[in-house]
PDB file of C-alpha atoms and ligand atoms in Angstrom:
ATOM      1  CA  UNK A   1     -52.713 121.508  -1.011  1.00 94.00           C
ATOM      2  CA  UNK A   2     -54.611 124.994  -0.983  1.00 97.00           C
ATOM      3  CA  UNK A   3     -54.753 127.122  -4.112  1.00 98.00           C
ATOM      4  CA  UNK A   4     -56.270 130.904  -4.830  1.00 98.00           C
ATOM      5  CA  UNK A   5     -58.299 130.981  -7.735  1.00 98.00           C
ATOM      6  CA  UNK A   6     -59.684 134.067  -7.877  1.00 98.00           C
ATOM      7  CA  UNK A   7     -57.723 137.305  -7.847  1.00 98.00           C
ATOM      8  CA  UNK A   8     -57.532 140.542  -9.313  1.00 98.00           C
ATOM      9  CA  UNK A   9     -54.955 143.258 -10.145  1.00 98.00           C
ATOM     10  CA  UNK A  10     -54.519 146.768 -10.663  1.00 97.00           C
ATOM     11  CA  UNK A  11     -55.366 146.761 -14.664  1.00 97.00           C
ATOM     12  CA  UNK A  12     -59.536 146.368 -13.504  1.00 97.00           C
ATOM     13  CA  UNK A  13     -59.133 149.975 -11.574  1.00 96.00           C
ATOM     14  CA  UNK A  14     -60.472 148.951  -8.764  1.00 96.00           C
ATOM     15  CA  UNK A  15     -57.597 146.958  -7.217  1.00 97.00           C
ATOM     16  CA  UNK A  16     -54.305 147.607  -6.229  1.00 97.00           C
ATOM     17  CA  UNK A  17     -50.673 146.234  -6.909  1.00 98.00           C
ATOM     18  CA  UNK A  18     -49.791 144.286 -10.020  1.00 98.00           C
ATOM     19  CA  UNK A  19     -49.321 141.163 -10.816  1.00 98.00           C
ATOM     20  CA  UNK A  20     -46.625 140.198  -9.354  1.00 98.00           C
ATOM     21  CA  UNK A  21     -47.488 141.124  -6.168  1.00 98.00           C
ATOM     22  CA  UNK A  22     -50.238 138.700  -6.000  1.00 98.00           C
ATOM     23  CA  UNK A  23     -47.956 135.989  -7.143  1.00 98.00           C
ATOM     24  CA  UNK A  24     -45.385 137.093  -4.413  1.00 98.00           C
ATOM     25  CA  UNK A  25     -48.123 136.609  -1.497  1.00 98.00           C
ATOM     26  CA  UNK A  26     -49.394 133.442  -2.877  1.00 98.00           C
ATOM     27  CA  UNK A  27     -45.355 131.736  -2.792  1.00 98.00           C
ATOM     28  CA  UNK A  28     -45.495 133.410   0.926  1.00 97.00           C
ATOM     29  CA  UNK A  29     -48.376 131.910   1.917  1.00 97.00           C
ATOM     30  CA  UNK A  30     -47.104 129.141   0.125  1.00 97.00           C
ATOM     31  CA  UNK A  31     -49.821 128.396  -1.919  1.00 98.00           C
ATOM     32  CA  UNK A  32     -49.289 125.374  -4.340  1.00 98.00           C
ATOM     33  CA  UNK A  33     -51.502 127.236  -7.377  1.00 98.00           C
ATOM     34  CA  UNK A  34     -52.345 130.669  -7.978  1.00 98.00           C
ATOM     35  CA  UNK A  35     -54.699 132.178 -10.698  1.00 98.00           C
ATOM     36  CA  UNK A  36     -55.112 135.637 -11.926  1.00 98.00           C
ATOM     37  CA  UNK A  37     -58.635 136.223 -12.908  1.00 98.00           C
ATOM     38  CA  UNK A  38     -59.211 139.549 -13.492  1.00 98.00           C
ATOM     39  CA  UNK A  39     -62.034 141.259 -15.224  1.00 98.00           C
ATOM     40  CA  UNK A  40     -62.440 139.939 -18.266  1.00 98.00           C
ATOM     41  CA  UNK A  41     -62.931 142.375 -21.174  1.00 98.00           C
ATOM     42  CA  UNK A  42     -66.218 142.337 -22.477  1.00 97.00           C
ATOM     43  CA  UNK A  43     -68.154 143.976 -25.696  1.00 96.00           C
ATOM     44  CA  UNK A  44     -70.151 147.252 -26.161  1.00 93.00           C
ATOM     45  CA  UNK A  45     -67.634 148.602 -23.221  1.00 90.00           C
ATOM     46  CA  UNK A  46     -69.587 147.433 -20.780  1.00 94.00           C
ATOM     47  CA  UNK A  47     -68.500 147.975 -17.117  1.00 94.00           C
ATOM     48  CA  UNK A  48     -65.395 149.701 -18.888  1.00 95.00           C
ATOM     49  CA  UNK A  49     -64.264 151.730 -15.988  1.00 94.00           C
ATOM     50  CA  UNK A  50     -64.130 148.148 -13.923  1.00 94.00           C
ATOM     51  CA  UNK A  51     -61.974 146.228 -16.403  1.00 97.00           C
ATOM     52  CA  UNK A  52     -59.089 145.836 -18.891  1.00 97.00           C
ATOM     53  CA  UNK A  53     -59.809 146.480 -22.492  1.00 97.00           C
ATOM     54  CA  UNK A  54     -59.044 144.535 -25.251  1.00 97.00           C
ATOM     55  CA  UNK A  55     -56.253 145.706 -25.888  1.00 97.00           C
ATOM     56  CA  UNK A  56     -55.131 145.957 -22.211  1.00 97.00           C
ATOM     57  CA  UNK A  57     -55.549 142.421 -22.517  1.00 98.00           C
ATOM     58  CA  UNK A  58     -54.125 141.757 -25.167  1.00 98.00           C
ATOM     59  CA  UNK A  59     -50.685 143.752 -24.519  1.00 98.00           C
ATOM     60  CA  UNK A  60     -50.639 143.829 -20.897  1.00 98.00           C
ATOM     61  CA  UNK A  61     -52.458 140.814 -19.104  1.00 98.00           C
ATOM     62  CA  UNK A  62     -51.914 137.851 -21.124  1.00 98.00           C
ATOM     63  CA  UNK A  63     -48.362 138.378 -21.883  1.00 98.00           C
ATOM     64  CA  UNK A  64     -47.155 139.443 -17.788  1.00 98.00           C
ATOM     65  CA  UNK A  65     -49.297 136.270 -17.068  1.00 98.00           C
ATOM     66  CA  UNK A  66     -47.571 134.036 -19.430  1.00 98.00           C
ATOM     67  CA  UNK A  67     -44.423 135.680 -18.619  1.00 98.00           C
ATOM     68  CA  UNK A  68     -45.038 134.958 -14.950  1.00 98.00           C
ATOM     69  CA  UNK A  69     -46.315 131.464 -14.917  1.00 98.00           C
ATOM     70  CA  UNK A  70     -42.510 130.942 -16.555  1.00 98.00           C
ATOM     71  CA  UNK A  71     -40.512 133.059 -14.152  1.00 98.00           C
ATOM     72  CA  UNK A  72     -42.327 131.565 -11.034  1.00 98.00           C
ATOM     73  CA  UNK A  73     -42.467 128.042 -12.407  1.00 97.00           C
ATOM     74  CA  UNK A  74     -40.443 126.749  -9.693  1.00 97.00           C
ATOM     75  CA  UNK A  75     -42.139 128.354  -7.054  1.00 97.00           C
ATOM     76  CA  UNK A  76     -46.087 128.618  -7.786  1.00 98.00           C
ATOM     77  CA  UNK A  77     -47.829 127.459 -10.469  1.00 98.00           C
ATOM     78  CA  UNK A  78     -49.203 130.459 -11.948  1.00 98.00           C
ATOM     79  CA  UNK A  79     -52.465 130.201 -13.542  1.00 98.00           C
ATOM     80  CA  UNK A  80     -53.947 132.241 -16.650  1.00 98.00           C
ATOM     81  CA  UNK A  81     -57.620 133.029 -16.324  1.00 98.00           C
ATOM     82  CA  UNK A  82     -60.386 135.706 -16.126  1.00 98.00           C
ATOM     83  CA  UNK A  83     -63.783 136.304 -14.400  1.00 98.00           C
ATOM     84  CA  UNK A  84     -65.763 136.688 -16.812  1.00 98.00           C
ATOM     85  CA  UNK A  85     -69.815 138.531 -16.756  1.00 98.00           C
ATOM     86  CA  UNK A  86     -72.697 136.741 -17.403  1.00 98.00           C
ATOM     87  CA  UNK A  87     -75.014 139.468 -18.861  1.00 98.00           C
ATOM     88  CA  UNK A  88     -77.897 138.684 -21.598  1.00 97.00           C
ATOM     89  CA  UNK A  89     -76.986 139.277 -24.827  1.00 97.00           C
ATOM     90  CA  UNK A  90     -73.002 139.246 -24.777  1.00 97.00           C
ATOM     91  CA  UNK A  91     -73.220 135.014 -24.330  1.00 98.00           C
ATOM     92  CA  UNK A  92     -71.668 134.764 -28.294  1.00 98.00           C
ATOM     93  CA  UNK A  93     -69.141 137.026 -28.079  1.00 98.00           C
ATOM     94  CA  UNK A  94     -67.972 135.757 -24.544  1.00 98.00           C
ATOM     95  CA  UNK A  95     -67.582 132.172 -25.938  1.00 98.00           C
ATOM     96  CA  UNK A  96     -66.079 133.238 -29.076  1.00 98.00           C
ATOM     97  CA  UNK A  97     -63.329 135.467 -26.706  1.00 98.00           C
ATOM     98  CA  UNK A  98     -63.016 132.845 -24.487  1.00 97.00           C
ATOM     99  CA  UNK A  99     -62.345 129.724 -27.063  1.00 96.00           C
ATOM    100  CA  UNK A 100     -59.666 132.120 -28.238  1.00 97.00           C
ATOM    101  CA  UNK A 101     -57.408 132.130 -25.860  1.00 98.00           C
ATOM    102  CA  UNK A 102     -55.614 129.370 -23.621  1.00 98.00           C
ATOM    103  CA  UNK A 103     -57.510 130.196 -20.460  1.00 98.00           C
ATOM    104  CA  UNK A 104     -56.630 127.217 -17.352  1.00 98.00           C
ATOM    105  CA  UNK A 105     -60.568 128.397 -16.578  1.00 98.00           C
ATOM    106  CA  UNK A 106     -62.977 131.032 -17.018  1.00 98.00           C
ATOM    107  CA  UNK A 107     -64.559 132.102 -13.560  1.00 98.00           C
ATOM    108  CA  UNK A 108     -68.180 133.321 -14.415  1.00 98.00           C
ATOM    109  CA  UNK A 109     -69.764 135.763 -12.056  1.00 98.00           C
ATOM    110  CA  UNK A 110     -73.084 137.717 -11.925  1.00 98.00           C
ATOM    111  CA  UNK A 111     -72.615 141.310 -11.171  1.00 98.00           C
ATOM    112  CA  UNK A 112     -74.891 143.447 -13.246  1.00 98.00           C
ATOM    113  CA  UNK A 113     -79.011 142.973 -12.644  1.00 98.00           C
ATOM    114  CA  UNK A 114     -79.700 144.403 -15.984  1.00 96.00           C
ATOM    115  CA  UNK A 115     -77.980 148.377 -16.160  1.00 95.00           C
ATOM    116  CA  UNK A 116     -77.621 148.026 -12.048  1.00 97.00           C
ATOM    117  CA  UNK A 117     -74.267 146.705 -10.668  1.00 97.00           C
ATOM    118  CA  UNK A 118     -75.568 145.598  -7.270  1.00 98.00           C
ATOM    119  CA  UNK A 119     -72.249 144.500  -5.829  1.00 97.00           C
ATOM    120  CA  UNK A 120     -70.877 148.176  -6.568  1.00 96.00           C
ATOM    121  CA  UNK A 121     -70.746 150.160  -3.680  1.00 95.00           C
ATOM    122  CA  UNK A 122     -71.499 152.920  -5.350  1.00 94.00           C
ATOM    123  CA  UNK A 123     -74.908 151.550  -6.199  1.00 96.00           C
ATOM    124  CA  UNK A 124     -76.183 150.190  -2.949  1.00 97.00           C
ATOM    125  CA  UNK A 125     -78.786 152.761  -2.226  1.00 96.00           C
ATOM    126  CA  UNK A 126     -80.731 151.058  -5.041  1.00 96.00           C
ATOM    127  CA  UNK A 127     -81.694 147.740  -2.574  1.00 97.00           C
ATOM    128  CA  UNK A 128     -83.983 151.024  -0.823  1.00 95.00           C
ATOM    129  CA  UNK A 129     -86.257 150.985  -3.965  1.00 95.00           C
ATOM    130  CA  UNK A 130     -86.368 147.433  -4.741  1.00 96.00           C
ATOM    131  CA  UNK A 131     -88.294 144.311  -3.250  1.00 97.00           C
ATOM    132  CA  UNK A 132     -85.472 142.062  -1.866  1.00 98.00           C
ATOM    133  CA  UNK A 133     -86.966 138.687  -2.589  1.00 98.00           C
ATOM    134  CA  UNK A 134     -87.513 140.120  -6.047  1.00 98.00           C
ATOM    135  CA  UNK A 135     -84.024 140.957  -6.299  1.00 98.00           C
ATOM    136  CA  UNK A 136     -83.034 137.300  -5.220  1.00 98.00           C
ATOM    137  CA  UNK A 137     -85.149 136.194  -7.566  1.00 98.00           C
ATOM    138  CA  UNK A 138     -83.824 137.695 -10.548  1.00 98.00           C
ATOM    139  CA  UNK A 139     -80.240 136.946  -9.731  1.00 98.00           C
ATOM    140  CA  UNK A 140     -80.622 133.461  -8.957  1.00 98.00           C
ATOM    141  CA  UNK A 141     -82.570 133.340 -11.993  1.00 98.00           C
ATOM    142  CA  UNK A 142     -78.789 134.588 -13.696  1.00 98.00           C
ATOM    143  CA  UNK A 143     -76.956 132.192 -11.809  1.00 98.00           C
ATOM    144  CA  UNK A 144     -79.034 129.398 -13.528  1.00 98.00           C
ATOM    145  CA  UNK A 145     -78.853 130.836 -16.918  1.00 98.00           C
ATOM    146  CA  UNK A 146     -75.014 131.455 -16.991  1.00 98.00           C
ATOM    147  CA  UNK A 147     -74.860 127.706 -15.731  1.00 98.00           C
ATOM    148  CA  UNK A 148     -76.769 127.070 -18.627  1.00 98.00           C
ATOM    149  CA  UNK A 149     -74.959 129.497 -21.219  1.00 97.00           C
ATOM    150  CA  UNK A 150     -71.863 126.768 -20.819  1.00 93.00           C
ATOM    151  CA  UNK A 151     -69.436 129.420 -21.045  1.00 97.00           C
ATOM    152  CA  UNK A 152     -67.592 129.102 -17.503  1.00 98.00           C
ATOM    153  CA  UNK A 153     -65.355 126.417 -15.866  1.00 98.00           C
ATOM    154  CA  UNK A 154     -66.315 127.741 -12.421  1.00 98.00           C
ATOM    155  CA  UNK A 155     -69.450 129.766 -10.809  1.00 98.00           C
ATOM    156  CA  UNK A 156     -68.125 132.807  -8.843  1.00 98.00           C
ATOM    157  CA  UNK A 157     -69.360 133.702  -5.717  1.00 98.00           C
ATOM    158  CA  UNK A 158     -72.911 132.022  -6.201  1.00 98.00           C
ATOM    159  CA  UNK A 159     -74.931 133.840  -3.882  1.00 98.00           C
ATOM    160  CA  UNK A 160     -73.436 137.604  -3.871  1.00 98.00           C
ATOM    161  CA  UNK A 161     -76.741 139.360  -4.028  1.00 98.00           C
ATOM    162  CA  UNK A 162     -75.926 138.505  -0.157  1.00 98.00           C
ATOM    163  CA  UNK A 163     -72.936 141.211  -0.034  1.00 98.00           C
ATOM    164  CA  UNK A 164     -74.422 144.346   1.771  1.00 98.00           C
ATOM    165  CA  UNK A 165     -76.522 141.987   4.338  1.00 97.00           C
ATOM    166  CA  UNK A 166     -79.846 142.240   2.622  1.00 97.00           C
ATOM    167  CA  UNK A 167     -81.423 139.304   3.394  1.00 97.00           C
ATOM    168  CA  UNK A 168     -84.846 137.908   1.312  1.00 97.00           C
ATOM    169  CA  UNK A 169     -88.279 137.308   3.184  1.00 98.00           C
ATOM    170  CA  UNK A 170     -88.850 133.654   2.334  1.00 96.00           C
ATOM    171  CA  UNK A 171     -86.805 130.567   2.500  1.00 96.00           C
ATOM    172  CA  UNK A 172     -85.169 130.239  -1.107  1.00 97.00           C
ATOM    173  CA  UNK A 173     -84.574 125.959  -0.785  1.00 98.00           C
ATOM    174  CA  UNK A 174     -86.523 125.239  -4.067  1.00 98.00           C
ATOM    175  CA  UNK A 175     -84.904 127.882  -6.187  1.00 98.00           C
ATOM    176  CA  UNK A 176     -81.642 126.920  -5.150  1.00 98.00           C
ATOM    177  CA  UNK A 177     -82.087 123.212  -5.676  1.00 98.00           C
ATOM    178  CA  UNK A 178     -83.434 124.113  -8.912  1.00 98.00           C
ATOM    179  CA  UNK A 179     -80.225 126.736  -9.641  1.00 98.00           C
ATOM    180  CA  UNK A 180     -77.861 124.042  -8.698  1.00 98.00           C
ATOM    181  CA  UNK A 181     -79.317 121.192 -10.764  1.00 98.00           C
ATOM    182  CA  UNK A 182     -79.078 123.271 -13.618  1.00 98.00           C
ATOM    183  CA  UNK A 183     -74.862 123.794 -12.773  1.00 98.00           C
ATOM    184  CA  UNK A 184     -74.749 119.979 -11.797  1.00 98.00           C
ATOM    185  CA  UNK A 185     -75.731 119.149 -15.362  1.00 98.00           C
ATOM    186  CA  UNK A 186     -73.942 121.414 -16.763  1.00 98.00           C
ATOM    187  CA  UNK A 187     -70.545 120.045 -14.837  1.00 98.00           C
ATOM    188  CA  UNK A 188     -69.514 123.378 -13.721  1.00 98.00           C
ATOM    189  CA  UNK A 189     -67.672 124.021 -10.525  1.00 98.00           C
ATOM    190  CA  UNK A 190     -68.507 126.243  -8.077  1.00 98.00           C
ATOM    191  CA  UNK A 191     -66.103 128.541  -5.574  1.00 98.00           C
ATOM    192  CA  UNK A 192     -65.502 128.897  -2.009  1.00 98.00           C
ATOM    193  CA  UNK A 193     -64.854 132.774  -2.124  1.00 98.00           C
ATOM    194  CA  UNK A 194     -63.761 133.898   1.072  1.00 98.00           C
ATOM    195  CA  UNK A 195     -64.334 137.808   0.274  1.00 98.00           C
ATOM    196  CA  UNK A 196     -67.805 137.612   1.551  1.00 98.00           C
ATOM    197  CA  UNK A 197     -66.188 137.411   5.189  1.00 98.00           C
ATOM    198  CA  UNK A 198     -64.690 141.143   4.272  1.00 97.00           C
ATOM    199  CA  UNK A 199     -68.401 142.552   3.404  1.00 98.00           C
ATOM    200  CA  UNK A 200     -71.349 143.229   4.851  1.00 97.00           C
ATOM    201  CA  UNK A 201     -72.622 139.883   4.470  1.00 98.00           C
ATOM    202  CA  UNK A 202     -69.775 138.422   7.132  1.00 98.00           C
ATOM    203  CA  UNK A 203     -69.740 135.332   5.651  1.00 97.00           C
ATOM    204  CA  UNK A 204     -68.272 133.361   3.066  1.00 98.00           C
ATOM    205  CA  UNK A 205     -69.264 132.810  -0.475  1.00 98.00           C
ATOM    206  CA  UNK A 206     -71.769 130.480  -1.118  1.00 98.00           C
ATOM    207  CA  UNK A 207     -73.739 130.313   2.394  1.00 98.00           C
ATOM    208  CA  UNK A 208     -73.825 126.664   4.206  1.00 98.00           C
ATOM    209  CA  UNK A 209     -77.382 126.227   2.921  1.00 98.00           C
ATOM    210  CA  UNK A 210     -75.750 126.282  -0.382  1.00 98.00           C
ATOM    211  CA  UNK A 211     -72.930 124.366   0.428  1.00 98.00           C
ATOM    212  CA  UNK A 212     -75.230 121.612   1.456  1.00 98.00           C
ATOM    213  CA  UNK A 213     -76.747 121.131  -1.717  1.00 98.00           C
ATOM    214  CA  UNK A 214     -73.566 121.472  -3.157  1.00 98.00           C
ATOM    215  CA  UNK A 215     -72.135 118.392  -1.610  1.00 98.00           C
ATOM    216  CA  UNK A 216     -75.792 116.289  -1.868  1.00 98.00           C
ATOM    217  CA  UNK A 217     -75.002 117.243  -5.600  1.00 98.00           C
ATOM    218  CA  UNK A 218     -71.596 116.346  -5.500  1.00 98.00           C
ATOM    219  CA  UNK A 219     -70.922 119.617  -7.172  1.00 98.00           C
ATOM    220  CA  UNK A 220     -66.739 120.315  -7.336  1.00 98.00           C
ATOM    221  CA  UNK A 221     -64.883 123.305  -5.550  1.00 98.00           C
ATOM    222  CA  UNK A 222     -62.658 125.619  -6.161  1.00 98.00           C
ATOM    223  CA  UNK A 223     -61.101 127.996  -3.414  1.00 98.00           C
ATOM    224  CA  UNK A 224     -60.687 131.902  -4.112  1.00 98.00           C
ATOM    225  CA  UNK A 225     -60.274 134.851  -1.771  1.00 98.00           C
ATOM    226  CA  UNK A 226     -60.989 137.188  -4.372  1.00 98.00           C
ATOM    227  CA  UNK A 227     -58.189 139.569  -3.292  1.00 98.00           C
ATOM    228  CA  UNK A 228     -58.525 143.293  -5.133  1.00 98.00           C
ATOM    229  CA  UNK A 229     -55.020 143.587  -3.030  1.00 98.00           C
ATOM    230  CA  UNK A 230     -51.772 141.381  -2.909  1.00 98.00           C
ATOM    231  CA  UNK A 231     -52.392 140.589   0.858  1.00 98.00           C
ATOM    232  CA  UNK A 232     -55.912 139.040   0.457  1.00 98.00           C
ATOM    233  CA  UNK A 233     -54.369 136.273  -1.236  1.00 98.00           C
ATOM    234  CA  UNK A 234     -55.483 133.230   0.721  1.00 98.00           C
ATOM    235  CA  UNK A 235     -56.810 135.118   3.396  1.00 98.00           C
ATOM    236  CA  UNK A 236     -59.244 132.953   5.479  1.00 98.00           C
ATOM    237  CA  UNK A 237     -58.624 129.879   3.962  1.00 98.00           C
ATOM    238  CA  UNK A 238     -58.397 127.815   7.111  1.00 97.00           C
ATOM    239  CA  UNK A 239     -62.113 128.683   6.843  1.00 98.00           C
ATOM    240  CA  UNK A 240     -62.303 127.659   3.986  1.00 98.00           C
ATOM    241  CA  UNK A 241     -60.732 124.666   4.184  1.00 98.00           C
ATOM    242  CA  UNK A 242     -63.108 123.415   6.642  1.00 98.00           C
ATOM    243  CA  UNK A 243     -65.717 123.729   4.390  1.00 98.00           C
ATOM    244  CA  UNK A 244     -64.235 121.832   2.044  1.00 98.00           C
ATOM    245  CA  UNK A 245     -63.645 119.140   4.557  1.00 98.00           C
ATOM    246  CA  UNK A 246     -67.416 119.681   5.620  1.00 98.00           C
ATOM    247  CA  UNK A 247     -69.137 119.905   2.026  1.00 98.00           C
ATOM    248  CA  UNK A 248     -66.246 118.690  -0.364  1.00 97.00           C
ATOM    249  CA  UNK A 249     -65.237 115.314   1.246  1.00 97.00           C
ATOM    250  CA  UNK A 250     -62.057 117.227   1.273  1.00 98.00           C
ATOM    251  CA  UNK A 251     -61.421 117.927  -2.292  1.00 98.00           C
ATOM    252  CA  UNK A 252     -60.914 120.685  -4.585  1.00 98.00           C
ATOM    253  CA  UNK A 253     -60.835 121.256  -8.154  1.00 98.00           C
ATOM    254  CA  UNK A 254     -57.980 122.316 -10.081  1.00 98.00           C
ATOM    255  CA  UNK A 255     -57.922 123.295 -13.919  1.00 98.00           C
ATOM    256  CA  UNK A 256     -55.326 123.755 -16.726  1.00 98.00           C
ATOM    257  CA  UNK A 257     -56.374 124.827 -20.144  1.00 98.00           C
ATOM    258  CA  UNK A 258     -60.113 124.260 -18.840  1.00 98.00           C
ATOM    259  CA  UNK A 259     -59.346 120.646 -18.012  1.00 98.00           C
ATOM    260  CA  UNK A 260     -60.314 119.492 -14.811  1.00 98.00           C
ATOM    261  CA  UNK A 261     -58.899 117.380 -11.760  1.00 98.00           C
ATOM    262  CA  UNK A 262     -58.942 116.947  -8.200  1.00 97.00           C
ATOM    263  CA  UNK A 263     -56.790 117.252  -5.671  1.00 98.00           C
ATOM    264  CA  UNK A 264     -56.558 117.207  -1.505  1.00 97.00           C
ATOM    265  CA  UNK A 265     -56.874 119.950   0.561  1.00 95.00           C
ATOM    266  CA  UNK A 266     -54.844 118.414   3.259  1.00 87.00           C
TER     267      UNK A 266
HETATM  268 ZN1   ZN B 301     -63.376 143.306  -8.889  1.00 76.76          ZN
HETATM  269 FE1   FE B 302     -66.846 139.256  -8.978  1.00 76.76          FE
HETATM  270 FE1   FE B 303     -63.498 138.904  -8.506  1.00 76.76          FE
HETATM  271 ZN1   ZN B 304     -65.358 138.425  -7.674  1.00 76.76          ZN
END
C-alpha cells in the first residue's frame, strides 16, 4: 500500500488549496494513508511569513484535521502531523509543543543555515558567496544534530542542500555514514520525498548514495511528495516505490500517535 506523508496546505502561505483538497487527491490516487504536515509553528516568529501561528494552529489546523480524519474515515486514513524546524536554540520549546499535542509523527526538516533559508528561492543568490562543500558541511552537520535532538519521528528530505543543483567538491561518504549512524541510533525514520524530482536538483530526496547507507543501516522509510498543491499528492511515487523495493526490502513505515509499524509497498 502507498501512503503521502508529507504535505502542505494553504495556511503556510506558500501553498495552495486547503485541506481538503489534498485529502481529495490522495482518495483519487487512492492512497491508503495521507498526512498533513504543514509548517509547524515555531517560537520567536521565526519563518512567520512561511507558517501557521499558534493560534492558526490551534483554531484552524488541528481542528479541520481532526475533523477530516473523521469525515474521510472510510475513505483515507487521514493523518495529523507537522514538519517541524530543526534550528539551535528552539529544541525545548519544540519538544514541549510537540508532546502537547496528539501528533501520528513529527516530520523534522532542516531549512534555515543559521538566519539563511537556503531552500527559499528567494535566497538562492547566497550559494554565489559561499563555499559549497562548506555549506554541505554545515547542514549535514544539522541533519546529525536534529537526529540527535530526539524530537522527530521522521527526517525530511535528508539531503536538500541538493535543491538548486549545487553540487560539493569532494565525495561526502564519511560524513554521511557518520550523519546516518547518529539517526540509526536514534531510531528515526527517514523519507523518500519525491519533490526533489520538481527542483533543480532532478532527483529525488535522499540521493541513491544515501539510500544505500540507508538500507546497509536498515534505517525505515516513509514516502512523501511534499505537495505545496493538491495535485502533487503522490506524484512520482512509482519512483518511489522502486526505491523502496531497491533500498527498503520493500517496506515502509507508517505511524499513529508517534507509534511505529511497517507495512508493504506492494
Ligand atoms: Zn513548504
Ligand atoms: Fe521542508
Ligand atoms: Fe514540506
Ligand atoms: Zn518539505
Amino acid at each position: 500500500m502507498l501512503v503521502d506523508y508529507h504535505t502542505h496546505s494553504q495556511l503556510c502561505k506558500h501553498a495552495d488549496g486547503g485541506l481538503e483538497e489534498y485529502i481529495i487527491h490522495a482518495a483519487k490516487m487512492q492512497l491508503k494513508e495521507i498526512g498533513c504536515s504543514d509548517h509547524s509553528p515555531m517560537p520567536n516568529e521565526f519563518d512567520l511569513p512561511h507558517r501557521m501561528d499558534l493560534q492558526q494552529f490551534h483554531t484552524s489546523y488541528k481542528p479541520e484535521v481532526l475533523a477530516l480524519r473523521e469525515k474521510y474515515k472510510n475513505t483515507v486514513a487521514v493523518k495529523f502531523a507537522v514538519e517541524g524546524d530543526f534550528f539551535p536554540g528552539t529544541e525545548q520549546w519544540v519538544k514541549d509543543f510537540n508532546s502537547h499535542e496528539e501528533f501520528d509523527y513529527v516530520i523534522g526538516s532542516v531549512h534555515y543555515l543559521g538566519e539563511w533559508g537556503f531552500d527559499n528561492p528567494v535566497f538562492v543568490h547566497k550559494y554565489e558567496e559561499r563555499n559549497i562543500d562548506e555549506v554541505y558541511n554545515q547542514y549535514y552537520d544539522h541533519i546529525k544534530r536534529s537526529a540527535a535532538a530526539k524530537l522527530f519521528d521522521i527526517i525530511g528530505h535528508c539531503d536538500l542542500v541538493k535543491k538548486f543543483g549545487h553540487r560539493p567538491s569532494k565525495d561526502m561518504e564519511e560524513i554521511l555514514r557518520e550523519v546516518f549512524k547518529v539517526v540509526k541510533s536514534a531510531d528515526i525514520a527517514v523519507e523518500i520525498n519525491t519533490s526533489g524530482l520538481r527542483k533543480p536538483a532532478k532527483e529525488v530526496y535522499p540521493s541513491e548514495q544515501i539510500l544505500k547507507i540507508l538500507h546497509e543501516y536498515r534505517i525505515p522509510l516513509t514516502l512523501g511528495s511534499d505537495a505545496h498543491t493538491p495535485t502533487d499528492v503522490g506524484r512520482d511515487f512509482d519512483i518511489a516505490q522502486q526505491l523502496v523495493e531497491k533500498y527498503g526490502g520493500g517496506k515502509i513505515s507508517l505511524f499513529t500517535k508517534r507509534q511505529r509499524t511497517e507495512t508493504r509497498v506492494s
